[in-house]
């Protein structure tokens, strides 16, 4: 689950913001928090933010979709493609490893279950966001905004948590995306090392990470997303070729299903959970995508952009996980490309191409967490803001490389980031938002079903988070002592 391209979007009203290849980069929008402008003003209307939380606005009167001023709205098809891109990162390359920790049959069932729960959580998140837009009479809300507004517009007892939850969303998004950056570094270094070992000389994988450092730093001094768009295109193209060749190898003489276990020991399941949710969870992508649609009503419902998109994603992930694990059994690596034969030029070229692709995606992945951190700190550096921005960029990049050097093993790191951040952002948080949004209106339902349903998902999320983090850390410590 290493490279999930972030789908983000830029504020359309600022100078210097652009729409290059729209199909490729829907850009970053953390705009409300960015300049402290109330959400409503940035979206082109001038209503004050919390003037009225009238319940009748929810059922009649205000329709947020009529008030959205998106400069380049995306069609259903474009949104569908972005959703696939946001959820189909190189997470797919780690799926065979996930299956190794679950077993063949259990892996299939569990991937479907996790896929279903993740999709359902996105569903309730977007639904809550629509309700809150009506209640607050604002056109659109980002992910952190939804969390904050849900608690502000909910029962008075919850008001005091609004700032906390906004902070939590941004913190976990930042950790998640910087964690991905660390995984990328390991990923690139490992793939290059395999090729170099074969044709040049054998070096410790950590040396490759150090050699990459100056290149990564230079890449991330690019401040404008406009110049990153072509890199993203090249990366997508390379990933496409690599996937095709990898499949070609994996589907050659697949062994019988009797060669691998159908279900593994339960103590390995948390690692499966971490890896699978890391791969499946495109939650950071959802709000910007939905906010950019021509017909946002088509995003959720049945059949909808979200349901069809996620069904395809789960299907693809299961296929790759299943056949990859069948083919390589207990020798499965953290990225399926690392299993390809070392003595064939075609297979070795895949490793180089995927390394280049992921290296190019790094700066795109880095953009969002950097924006979040910079917005929180730039008021402190008023004297030389540009200089400090570059210094902060270099500092963060160096940190990601140092973390990668400290634990140069893909599996546990992927699982740690997935279990920690994504079970919070993807499962626990949407359920909390759903509860708070519907607490008074329309209430908790007969026999409190809404309460029980959300408590169940929250417990599932917490169980996955705690066990996943615990197992991953144990694994990382093993590597250290090893």
Short mmCIF file of C-alpha atoms in Angstrom, two decimals:
data_model
loop_
_atom_site.label_atom_id
_atom_site.label_comp_id
_atom_site.label_asym_id
_atom_site.label_seq_id
_atom_site.Cartn_x
_atom_site.Cartn_y
_atom_site.Cartn_z
CA UNK A 1 0.00 0.00 0.00
CA UNK A 2 2.71 2.43 -0.57
CA UNK A 3 1.84 4.97 -3.16
CA UNK A 4 -1.64 6.24 -3.14
CA UNK A 5 -1.67 9.35 -5.29
CA UNK A 6 -3.33 12.08 -3.35
CA UNK A 7 -6.11 13.72 -5.15
CA UNK A 8 -6.19 17.26 -4.12
CA UNK A 9 -7.11 20.56 -5.51
CA UNK A 10 -6.07 24.18 -5.42
CA UNK A 11 -8.07 27.18 -4.51
CA UNK A 12 -9.40 28.54 -7.77
CA UNK A 13 -9.57 32.16 -6.73
CA UNK A 14 -5.94 32.71 -5.81
CA UNK A 15 -3.45 34.04 -8.28
CA UNK A 16 -1.00 31.50 -9.54
CA UNK A 17 -3.34 28.60 -9.02
CA UNK A 18 -3.82 26.53 -12.08
CA UNK A 19 -5.58 23.63 -13.64
CA UNK A 20 -3.09 21.70 -15.65
CA UNK A 21 -4.03 18.25 -16.76
CA UNK A 22 -7.30 18.20 -14.85
CA UNK A 23 -7.77 14.49 -15.40
CA UNK A 24 -4.53 13.93 -13.62
CA UNK A 25 -4.32 16.26 -10.72
CA UNK A 26 -7.41 17.47 -9.01
CA UNK A 27 -5.70 19.78 -6.62
CA UNK A 28 -5.40 20.53 -2.93
CA UNK A 29 -8.12 22.30 -1.05
CA UNK A 30 -7.60 23.06 2.56
CA UNK A 31 -8.66 26.50 1.80
CA UNK A 32 -10.87 27.52 4.64
CA UNK A 33 -8.35 26.73 7.28
CA UNK A 34 -5.66 28.20 5.09
CA UNK A 35 -6.31 31.87 5.27
CA UNK A 36 -8.78 31.94 8.08
CA UNK A 37 -11.46 33.01 5.63
CA UNK A 38 -14.85 31.63 6.63
CA UNK A 39 -15.79 28.72 4.41
CA UNK A 40 -18.72 30.58 2.93
CA UNK A 41 -16.69 33.47 1.62
CA UNK A 42 -14.11 31.34 -0.12
CA UNK A 43 -16.89 29.52 -1.90
CA UNK A 44 -18.13 32.69 -3.47
CA UNK A 45 -21.10 33.44 -1.23
CA UNK A 46 -20.98 35.88 1.62
CA UNK A 47 -23.19 34.36 4.28
CA UNK A 48 -21.62 34.41 7.73
CA UNK A 49 -20.52 30.96 8.83
CA UNK A 50 -22.63 30.07 11.83
CA UNK A 51 -25.48 32.50 11.53
CA UNK A 52 -28.27 30.02 11.82
CA UNK A 53 -28.28 26.32 12.39
CA UNK A 54 -31.93 26.20 11.46
CA UNK A 55 -33.28 22.69 11.11
CA UNK A 56 -35.81 23.75 8.46
CA UNK A 57 -32.99 24.79 6.14
CA UNK A 58 -32.16 21.11 6.12
CA UNK A 59 -35.46 19.94 4.69
CA UNK A 60 -36.29 22.79 2.37
CA UNK A 61 -34.96 26.13 1.40
CA UNK A 62 -31.21 25.87 1.02
CA UNK A 63 -29.64 23.56 -1.55
CA UNK A 64 -25.84 23.62 -1.21
CA UNK A 65 -25.33 22.25 -4.72
CA UNK A 66 -26.91 25.35 -6.29
CA UNK A 67 -24.45 27.61 -4.49
CA UNK A 68 -21.23 25.85 -5.41
CA UNK A 69 -19.00 27.85 -7.70
CA UNK A 70 -16.44 25.38 -8.99
CA UNK A 71 -14.43 26.74 -11.86
CA UNK A 72 -13.92 23.41 -13.59
CA UNK A 73 -16.52 20.95 -12.30
CA UNK A 74 -15.79 17.28 -12.99
CA UNK A 75 -18.27 14.98 -14.69
CA UNK A 76 -19.31 11.69 -13.09
CA UNK A 77 -16.88 9.81 -15.33
CA UNK A 78 -13.91 12.05 -14.46
CA UNK A 79 -14.71 11.76 -10.76
CA UNK A 80 -14.91 7.99 -11.16
CA UNK A 81 -11.43 7.92 -12.74
CA UNK A 82 -10.00 10.13 -9.98
CA UNK A 83 -11.56 7.89 -7.35
CA UNK A 84 -9.90 4.86 -8.92
CA UNK A 85 -6.58 6.69 -9.06
CA UNK A 86 -6.88 7.85 -5.48
CA UNK A 87 -7.63 4.37 -4.20
CA UNK A 88 -5.46 2.37 -6.61
CA UNK A 89 -2.01 3.37 -5.61
CA UNK A 90 0.88 1.05 -5.28
CA UNK A 91 -1.12 -0.27 -2.35
CA UNK A 92 -2.05 -2.90 -4.85
CA UNK A 93 1.58 -4.09 -4.96
CA UNK A 94 1.43 -4.91 -1.25
CA UNK A 95 -1.77 -6.96 -1.42
CA UNK A 96 -0.02 -10.34 -1.88
CA UNK A 97 1.83 -9.63 1.38
CA UNK A 98 -1.50 -8.87 3.07
CA UNK A 99 -2.86 -12.22 1.83
CA UNK A 100 0.24 -13.93 3.19
CA UNK A 101 -0.74 -12.68 6.65
CA UNK A 102 -4.36 -13.80 6.25
CA UNK A 103 -4.42 -16.95 4.14
CA UNK A 104 -6.04 -17.51 0.77
CA UNK A 105 -9.74 -17.86 1.60
CA UNK A 106 -9.78 -15.70 4.70
CA UNK A 107 -7.89 -13.00 2.77
CA UNK A 108 -10.61 -12.91 0.10
CA UNK A 109 -13.45 -12.71 2.62
CA UNK A 110 -11.71 -10.16 4.83
CA UNK A 111 -10.73 -7.91 1.90
CA UNK A 112 -14.38 -7.84 0.82
CA UNK A 113 -15.54 -7.05 4.38
CA UNK A 114 -12.97 -4.28 4.91
CA UNK A 115 -13.81 -2.88 1.45
CA UNK A 116 -17.50 -2.84 2.32
CA UNK A 117 -16.99 -1.15 5.70
CA UNK A 118 -14.61 1.47 4.22
CA UNK A 119 -17.07 2.27 1.45
CA UNK A 120 -19.94 2.48 3.92
CA UNK A 121 -17.93 4.91 6.08
CA UNK A 122 -17.21 7.14 3.09
CA UNK A 123 -20.94 7.00 2.40
CA UNK A 124 -21.97 8.24 5.84
CA UNK A 125 -19.20 10.87 5.79
CA UNK A 126 -20.46 12.40 2.52
CA UNK A 127 -24.09 12.14 3.67
CA UNK A 128 -23.24 13.96 6.90
CA UNK A 129 -21.37 16.58 4.91
CA UNK A 130 -24.47 17.23 2.76
CA UNK A 131 -26.64 17.53 5.89
CA UNK A 132 -24.19 19.93 7.50
CA UNK A 133 -23.96 22.04 4.35
CA UNK A 134 -27.74 22.49 4.47
CA UNK A 135 -27.80 23.12 8.19
CA UNK A 136 -25.03 25.71 8.08
CA UNK A 137 -26.06 27.02 4.66
CA UNK A 138 -22.60 26.68 3.18
CA UNK A 139 -21.92 25.33 -0.33
CA UNK A 140 -19.14 22.84 0.43
CA UNK A 141 -17.01 21.46 3.26
CA UNK A 142 -13.58 19.79 3.25
CA UNK A 143 -12.72 16.78 5.45
CA UNK A 144 -11.38 18.79 8.41
CA UNK A 145 -14.30 21.23 8.05
CA UNK A 146 -16.87 18.43 8.22
CA UNK A 147 -15.31 17.18 11.44
CA UNK A 148 -15.28 20.65 12.97
CA UNK A 149 -18.75 21.73 11.82
CA UNK A 150 -20.36 18.42 12.86
CA UNK A 151 -19.38 19.10 16.47
CA UNK A 152 -20.28 22.81 16.25
CA UNK A 153 -23.72 22.13 14.81
CA UNK A 154 -24.43 19.13 17.04
CA UNK A 155 -25.79 19.11 20.61
CA UNK A 156 -24.23 21.78 22.90
CA UNK A 157 -22.36 19.14 24.91
CA UNK A 158 -20.24 18.36 21.84
CA UNK A 159 -19.29 21.94 20.89
CA UNK A 160 -16.09 22.00 22.88
CA UNK A 161 -14.64 19.10 20.87
CA UNK A 162 -14.89 20.82 17.47
CA UNK A 163 -11.37 22.25 17.47
CA UNK A 164 -9.93 18.98 18.76
CA UNK A 165 -11.48 16.95 15.96
CA UNK A 166 -10.38 19.38 13.28
CA UNK A 167 -6.85 19.09 14.70
CA UNK A 168 -7.07 15.29 14.79
CA UNK A 169 -8.08 15.08 11.13
CA UNK A 170 -5.17 17.27 10.05
CA UNK A 171 -2.71 15.51 12.36
CA UNK A 172 -3.62 12.03 11.16
CA UNK A 173 -3.70 13.10 7.51
CA UNK A 174 -0.21 14.55 7.96
CA UNK A 175 1.16 11.43 9.69
CA UNK A 176 -0.49 9.23 7.09
CA UNK A 177 0.93 11.10 4.11
CA UNK A 178 4.41 11.58 5.58
CA UNK A 179 4.32 7.88 6.49
CA UNK A 180 3.60 7.16 2.84
CA UNK A 181 6.59 9.28 1.91
CA UNK A 182 8.81 7.12 4.14
CA UNK A 183 7.38 3.98 2.56
CA UNK A 184 8.13 5.44 -0.90
CA UNK A 185 11.79 5.93 -0.02
CA UNK A 186 12.11 2.31 1.16
CA UNK A 187 10.24 1.15 -1.91
CA UNK A 188 12.50 2.95 -4.38
CA UNK A 189 15.70 1.93 -2.58
CA UNK A 190 14.73 -1.76 -2.40
CA UNK A 191 13.81 -1.98 -6.09
CA UNK A 192 17.03 -0.24 -7.17
CA UNK A 193 19.14 -2.38 -4.84
CA UNK A 194 17.86 -5.59 -6.44
CA UNK A 195 18.94 -4.40 -9.87
CA UNK A 196 22.31 -3.01 -8.70
CA UNK A 197 23.13 -6.22 -6.78
CA UNK A 198 22.68 -8.18 -9.99
CA UNK A 199 24.69 -6.00 -12.39
CA UNK A 200 26.99 -3.68 -10.43
CA UNK A 201 27.87 -4.32 -6.79
CA UNK A 202 26.14 -5.22 -3.54
CA UNK A 203 25.52 -2.37 -1.11
CA UNK A 204 23.37 -2.06 2.00
CA UNK A 205 19.92 -0.73 1.07
CA UNK A 206 20.50 2.25 3.42
CA UNK A 207 23.25 3.62 1.16
CA UNK A 208 20.76 3.90 -1.68
CA UNK A 209 18.45 5.91 0.55
CA UNK A 210 21.28 8.33 1.38
CA UNK A 211 22.17 8.66 -2.32
CA UNK A 212 18.56 9.52 -3.08
CA UNK A 213 18.42 12.26 -0.44
CA UNK A 214 19.85 15.14 -2.55
CA UNK A 215 17.56 14.21 -5.47
CA UNK A 216 14.49 14.07 -3.26
CA UNK A 217 15.37 17.42 -1.68
CA UNK A 218 15.73 19.09 -5.09
CA UNK A 219 12.41 17.57 -6.25
CA UNK A 220 10.60 18.98 -3.24
CA UNK A 221 11.87 22.51 -3.64
CA UNK A 222 9.26 22.86 -6.40
CA UNK A 223 6.56 24.96 -4.76
CA UNK A 224 3.98 25.10 -7.52
CA UNK A 225 1.74 22.14 -8.23
CA UNK A 226 1.58 23.19 -11.87
CA UNK A 227 5.11 21.92 -12.42
CA UNK A 228 4.37 18.61 -10.69
CA UNK A 229 1.55 17.65 -13.07
CA UNK A 230 3.81 16.28 -15.85
CA UNK A 231 5.71 14.15 -13.28
CA UNK A 232 2.44 12.67 -12.14
CA UNK A 233 1.51 11.79 -15.72
CA UNK A 234 4.84 10.07 -16.38
CA UNK A 235 4.46 8.17 -13.10
CA UNK A 236 0.96 6.95 -14.00
CA UNK A 237 2.17 5.81 -17.38
CA UNK A 238 5.11 3.89 -15.86
CA UNK A 239 2.92 2.29 -13.18
CA UNK A 240 0.55 1.10 -15.92
CA UNK A 241 3.38 -0.61 -17.84
CA UNK A 242 4.83 -2.14 -14.66
CA UNK A 243 1.47 -3.55 -13.57
CA UNK A 244 0.97 -5.17 -16.97
CA UNK A 245 4.39 -6.86 -16.99
CA UNK A 246 4.03 -7.91 -13.32
CA UNK A 247 0.66 -9.54 -14.09
CA UNK A 248 2.24 -11.33 -17.03
CA UNK A 249 4.81 -12.90 -14.69
CA UNK A 250 2.31 -13.67 -11.93
CA UNK A 251 -0.15 -15.44 -14.24
CA UNK A 252 2.51 -17.72 -15.76
CA UNK A 253 2.12 -21.31 -14.44
CA UNK A 254 0.20 -20.48 -11.27
CA UNK A 255 0.64 -23.30 -8.69
CA UNK A 256 -2.39 -25.20 -7.34
CA UNK A 257 -4.34 -23.69 -4.46
CA UNK A 258 -3.21 -26.58 -2.22
CA UNK A 259 0.28 -25.07 -1.97
CA UNK A 260 -0.76 -22.20 0.35
CA UNK A 261 -2.71 -22.03 3.64
CA UNK A 262 -6.39 -21.05 3.41
CA UNK A 263 -6.32 -19.28 6.75
CA UNK A 264 -3.34 -18.30 8.93
CA UNK A 265 -2.77 -17.96 12.68
CA UNK A 266 -4.93 -15.22 14.15
CA UNK A 267 -1.94 -13.31 15.51
CA UNK A 268 -0.95 -12.40 11.93
CA UNK A 269 -4.37 -10.92 11.11
CA UNK A 270 -3.67 -7.42 12.47
CA UNK A 271 -0.82 -7.08 9.95
CA UNK A 272 -3.28 -8.06 7.24
CA UNK A 273 -5.74 -5.46 8.52
CA UNK A 274 -3.10 -2.71 8.49
CA UNK A 275 -1.88 -3.51 4.98
CA UNK A 276 -5.36 -3.98 3.49
CA UNK A 277 -6.81 -0.81 4.95
CA UNK A 278 -3.68 1.09 3.87
CA UNK A 279 -4.29 -0.11 0.34
CA UNK A 280 -8.06 0.39 0.26
CA UNK A 281 -8.56 3.62 2.09
CA UNK A 282 -8.84 6.60 -0.23
CA UNK A 283 -10.59 8.70 2.43
CA UNK A 284 -8.37 11.76 2.03
CA UNK A 285 -9.48 11.92 -1.58
CA UNK A 286 -13.21 11.83 -1.09
CA UNK A 287 -14.21 15.30 0.10
CA UNK A 288 -12.22 17.28 -2.51
CA UNK A 289 -13.61 14.98 -5.23
CA UNK A 290 -17.19 15.32 -4.09
CA UNK A 291 -16.80 19.09 -3.69
CA UNK A 292 -15.69 19.33 -7.31
CA UNK A 293 -18.49 17.43 -9.01
CA UNK A 294 -21.03 18.82 -11.45
CA UNK A 295 -23.68 16.55 -9.88
CA UNK A 296 -22.57 15.80 -6.30
CA UNK A 297 -25.86 13.91 -5.71
CA UNK A 298 -24.47 11.13 -7.94
CA UNK A 299 -21.50 10.52 -5.67
CA UNK A 300 -23.42 8.45 -3.12
CA UNK A 301 -26.59 6.39 -3.47
CA UNK A 302 -27.13 3.23 -5.44
CA UNK A 303 -25.72 2.72 -8.05
CA UNK A 304 -23.29 5.60 -7.59
CA UNK A 305 -19.81 6.74 -8.52
CA UNK A 306 -18.58 5.65 -5.09
CA UNK A 307 -20.14 2.17 -5.07
CA UNK A 308 -19.06 1.21 -8.59
CA UNK A 309 -15.58 2.67 -8.05
CA UNK A 310 -14.99 0.87 -4.78
CA UNK A 311 -16.40 -2.42 -6.10
CA UNK A 312 -13.83 -2.35 -8.91
CA UNK A 313 -11.04 -1.45 -6.48
CA UNK A 314 -11.88 -4.32 -4.11
CA UNK A 315 -12.11 -6.74 -7.04
CA UNK A 316 -8.70 -5.70 -8.41
CA UNK A 317 -7.04 -5.82 -4.99
CA UNK A 318 -8.43 -9.28 -4.28
CA UNK A 319 -7.26 -10.59 -7.65
CA UNK A 320 -3.73 -9.25 -7.23
CA UNK A 321 -3.52 -10.42 -3.62
CA UNK A 322 -4.87 -13.86 -4.44
CA UNK A 323 -2.71 -14.66 -7.46
CA UNK A 324 0.40 -12.94 -6.13
CA UNK A 325 0.26 -14.97 -2.91
CA UNK A 326 -0.57 -18.18 -4.82
CA UNK A 327 2.44 -17.68 -7.07
CA UNK A 328 5.09 -16.78 -4.48
CA UNK A 329 3.67 -18.37 -1.31
CA UNK A 330 5.60 -17.62 1.87
CA UNK A 331 8.37 -15.90 -0.10
CA UNK A 332 6.02 -12.98 -0.90
CA UNK A 333 7.76 -9.59 -0.49
CA UNK A 334 6.40 -6.22 0.69
CA UNK A 335 6.06 -5.22 -2.94
CA UNK A 336 5.23 -7.86 -5.52
CA UNK A 337 7.79 -6.35 -7.95
CA UNK A 338 10.56 -7.51 -5.59
CA UNK A 339 9.52 -11.12 -6.27
CA UNK A 340 10.09 -10.90 -10.02
CA UNK A 341 13.04 -13.01 -11.32
CA UNK A 342 16.43 -11.34 -10.86
CA UNK A 343 17.99 -12.88 -13.95
CA UNK A 344 15.66 -11.51 -16.64
CA UNK A 345 16.08 -8.06 -18.14
CA UNK A 346 12.33 -7.48 -18.54
CA UNK A 347 11.68 -8.17 -14.86
CA UNK A 348 14.61 -5.99 -13.81
CA UNK A 349 13.36 -3.14 -16.02
CA UNK A 350 10.04 -3.26 -14.11
CA UNK A 351 11.92 -2.63 -10.85
CA UNK A 352 13.68 0.41 -12.33
CA UNK A 353 10.46 1.81 -13.84
CA UNK A 354 8.41 1.38 -10.67
CA UNK A 355 11.23 2.97 -8.65
CA UNK A 356 11.26 6.01 -10.99
CA UNK A 357 7.45 6.23 -10.93
CA UNK A 358 7.29 6.19 -7.15
CA UNK A 359 10.17 8.61 -6.86
CA UNK A 360 8.24 11.04 -9.09
CA UNK A 361 5.05 10.65 -7.05
CA UNK A 362 6.88 11.50 -3.82
CA UNK A 363 6.61 15.26 -4.25
CA UNK A 364 2.90 15.03 -4.99
CA UNK A 365 2.40 12.98 -1.84
CA UNK A 366 4.51 15.45 0.11
CA UNK A 367 2.49 18.49 -1.05
CA UNK A 368 -0.57 18.01 1.18
CA UNK A 369 1.11 17.33 4.54
CA UNK A 370 3.51 20.17 3.86
CA UNK A 371 0.61 22.56 3.21
CA UNK A 372 -1.07 21.51 6.47
CA UNK A 373 2.13 21.94 8.51
CA UNK A 374 3.10 25.22 6.82
CA UNK A 375 -0.33 26.72 7.45
CA UNK A 376 0.03 25.92 11.12
CA UNK A 377 3.51 27.43 11.44
CA UNK A 378 3.92 30.24 8.92
CA UNK A 379 2.62 32.97 11.25
CA UNK A 380 5.80 32.45 13.29
CA UNK A 381 8.13 33.23 10.38
CA UNK A 382 7.09 36.65 9.17
CA UNK A 383 10.59 38.01 8.53
CA UNK A 384 11.79 35.67 5.73
CA UNK A 385 8.81 33.45 4.89
CA UNK A 386 10.21 32.05 1.63
CA UNK A 387 13.54 31.08 3.21
CA UNK A 388 11.81 29.38 6.13
CA UNK A 389 9.45 27.57 3.80
CA UNK A 390 12.40 26.06 1.92
CA UNK A 391 14.16 25.18 5.18
CA UNK A 392 11.02 23.47 6.50
CA UNK A 393 10.67 21.52 3.24
CA UNK A 394 14.28 20.30 3.45
CA UNK A 395 13.87 19.45 7.13
CA UNK A 396 10.71 17.36 6.54
CA UNK A 397 12.24 15.53 3.56
CA UNK A 398 15.36 14.70 5.58
CA UNK A 399 13.10 13.40 8.39
CA UNK A 400 11.23 11.03 6.05
CA UNK A 401 14.52 9.67 4.70
CA UNK A 402 15.92 9.20 8.22
CA UNK A 403 12.80 7.29 9.29
CA UNK A 404 13.17 5.11 6.18
CA UNK A 405 16.84 4.45 7.00
CA UNK A 406 15.87 3.53 10.56
CA UNK A 407 13.39 0.83 9.49
CA UNK A 408 14.10 -0.31 5.94
CA UNK A 409 11.42 -2.97 5.79
CA UNK A 410 8.21 -2.30 3.88
CA UNK A 411 5.71 -4.66 5.49
CA UNK A 412 5.53 -3.48 9.11
CA UNK A 413 5.84 0.22 8.18
CA UNK A 414 2.93 0.03 5.73
CA UNK A 415 0.90 -1.85 8.30
CA UNK A 416 1.74 0.68 11.04
CA UNK A 417 0.67 3.72 8.99
CA UNK A 418 -2.47 1.93 7.80
CA UNK A 419 -3.54 0.74 11.22
CA UNK A 420 -2.77 4.01 12.99
CA UNK A 421 -4.02 6.71 10.64
CA UNK A 422 -6.43 5.07 8.30
CA UNK A 423 -8.46 3.13 10.81
CA UNK A 424 -8.95 6.47 12.58
CA UNK A 425 -9.68 8.58 9.48
CA UNK A 426 -11.53 5.88 7.58
CA UNK A 427 -13.58 4.08 10.23
CA UNK A 428 -13.63 5.76 13.64
CA UNK A 429 -14.02 9.38 12.56
CA UNK A 430 -16.84 9.01 9.98
CA UNK A 431 -18.85 7.07 12.57
CA UNK A 432 -18.34 9.80 15.19
CA UNK A 433 -19.38 12.44 12.64
CA UNK A 434 -22.47 10.42 11.67
CA UNK A 435 -23.47 10.08 15.33
CA UNK A 436 -23.05 13.74 16.20
CA UNK A 437 -24.73 14.99 13.00
CA UNK A 438 -27.84 12.85 13.47
CA UNK A 439 -27.97 12.98 17.28
CA UNK A 440 -30.89 15.42 17.50
CA UNK A 441 -32.26 15.32 14.00
CA UNK A 442 -33.42 12.69 12.87
CA UNK A 443 -32.34 11.13 16.19
CA UNK A 444 -30.81 7.73 16.89
CA UNK A 445 -33.61 5.67 15.35
CA UNK A 446 -35.66 2.75 16.64
CA UNK A 447 -33.93 0.81 19.41
CA UNK A 448 -31.04 3.28 18.98
CA UNK A 449 -29.90 1.38 15.87
CA UNK A 450 -27.78 4.31 14.67
CA UNK A 451 -25.95 4.38 17.97
CA UNK A 452 -25.26 0.62 17.95
CA UNK A 453 -24.20 0.58 14.31
CA UNK A 454 -21.69 3.39 14.82
CA UNK A 455 -20.43 2.01 18.13
CA UNK A 456 -19.83 -1.30 16.34
CA UNK A 457 -17.79 0.36 13.57
CA UNK A 458 -15.87 2.44 16.12
CA UNK A 459 -15.03 -0.71 18.12
CA UNK A 460 -13.95 -2.47 14.92
CA UNK A 461 -11.73 0.53 14.09
CA UNK A 462 -10.22 0.69 17.58
CA UNK A 463 -9.57 -3.07 17.62
CA UNK A 464 -7.82 -2.82 14.24
CA UNK A 465 -5.89 0.27 15.33
CA UNK A 466 -4.61 -1.13 18.62
CA UNK A 467 -3.76 -4.65 17.43
CA UNK A 468 -2.37 -3.41 14.09
CA UNK A 469 -0.11 -0.83 15.70
CA UNK A 470 1.03 -3.30 18.37
CA UNK A 471 1.93 -6.06 15.89
CA UNK A 472 3.66 -3.66 13.51
CA UNK A 473 5.79 -2.16 16.28
CA UNK A 474 6.75 -5.64 17.53
CA UNK A 475 7.80 -6.47 13.95
CA UNK A 476 9.80 -3.27 13.56
CA UNK A 477 11.61 -3.95 16.87
CA UNK A 478 12.41 -7.48 15.64
CA UNK A 479 14.00 -5.95 12.54
CA UNK A 480 16.03 -3.62 14.70
CA UNK A 481 17.49 -6.37 16.85
CA UNK A 482 17.95 -8.54 13.81
#
